C-alpha angles and dihedrals in degrees: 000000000000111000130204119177097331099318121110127229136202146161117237083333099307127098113270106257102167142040097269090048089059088042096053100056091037084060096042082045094058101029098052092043091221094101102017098141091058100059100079087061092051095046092047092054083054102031082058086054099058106260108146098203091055095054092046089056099039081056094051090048083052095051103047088052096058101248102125100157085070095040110053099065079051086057107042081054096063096065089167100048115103093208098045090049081051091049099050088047094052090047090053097039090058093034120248117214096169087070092035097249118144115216111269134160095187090066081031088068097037099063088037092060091048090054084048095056087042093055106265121147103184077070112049092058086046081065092046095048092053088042089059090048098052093244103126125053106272133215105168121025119294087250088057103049097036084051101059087049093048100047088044091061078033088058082042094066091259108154101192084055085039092058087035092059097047085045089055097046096044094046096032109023090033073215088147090177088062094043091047097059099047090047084056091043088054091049093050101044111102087213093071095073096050085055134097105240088030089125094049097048087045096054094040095043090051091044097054088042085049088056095033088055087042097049090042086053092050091048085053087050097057103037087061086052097056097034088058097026110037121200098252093049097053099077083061091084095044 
């Protein structure tokens, strides 16, 4: 048995003997929350093994503590993970000088468009975000290229680029049906309450449903009025 502070591990009832032993109960250990602080010392027996899993979820454990230092040669290991490559971009895109990484969008980007291509939507609307702002070279305008990235997270199930898109295409396009229908998918998705800004999006998508489905009712309205009253017979009833 493997043994932590007085609690005993094993594998299907036998004692851990390889890198993927030591990886299994790290990840039990951090996924179920009973054991989490165990499972760095399982993963770094693994992740010095060899086992690349181990080492791309030690890196994330390091990251969301706070120790990046530790984190980031973790990260740069995991050259297939989306959220390591995230990670990496968001360190780099604030400046991290406890890992020794100077602040640069242009290596920003770089990982972020590697965690796009990987399937990443946090950053895809990262790259959006930065298109908007001018902060990347541009080929096409800010809108257009904020808009592919959004409405890629957005085809991803992401509620806050879901909510980014409708609002482009409503400010900038002035396109109120596809607007429309990403407002109603961010309204829909459960995620969008789990979000931070899950209340927000709510209450503006509703609203802006609530004027699309006004105004629609007032264009039907108008187009009976003038389909059963046209414009040169009205003066008639003066």
């Amino acid at each position: 048995m493997a043994h932590w502070q007085g609690t005993d591990f094993t594998v299907d009832g036998r004692e851990p003997a390889t890198a993927e032993d030591h990886y299994r109960i790290g990840l039990h250990c951090w996924n179920s929350g009973q054991h989490r602080a165990a499972a760095p010392y399982f993963l770094e027996t693994a992740a010095g093994a060899g086992h690349e899993a181990a080492a791309e979820l030690l890196g994330h454990i390091a990251y969301l503590q706070g120790h990046y230092a530790i984190a980031v040669p973790l990260l740069r290991r995991s050259t297939g993970s989306p959220r390591a490559a995230y990670y990496l971009a968001s360190l780099y895109q604030q400046g991290c000088p406890e890992a020794g990484l100077a602040q640069s969008l242009d290596e920003a980007a770089r990982h972020y468009r590697a965690a796009a291509r990987l399937g990443e939507p946090e950053a895809m609307l990262a790259l959006g975000e930065l298109y908007l702002e001018r902060l990347l070279p541009l080929t096409r305008t800010p809108a257009e290229h904020a808009l592919e990235y959004f409405l890629a997270a957005a085809e991803r199930g992401h509620p806050y680029a879901q909510y980014r898109a409708a609002e482009l295409y409503r400010t900038l396009y002035q396109d109120t049906e596809r607007a429309a229908a990403l407002y109603q998918a961010c309204v829909d998705n459960p995620m969008t309450a789990r979000h931070a800004l899950g209340s927000m999006m709510t209450l503006q998508s509703q609203a802006h449903l609530r004027e699309e489905a006004a105004a629609r009712a007032a264009r039907t309205a108008r187009q009976r009025r003038d389909a059963v009253n046209p414009v040169e017979r009205r003066g008639d009833f003066i």
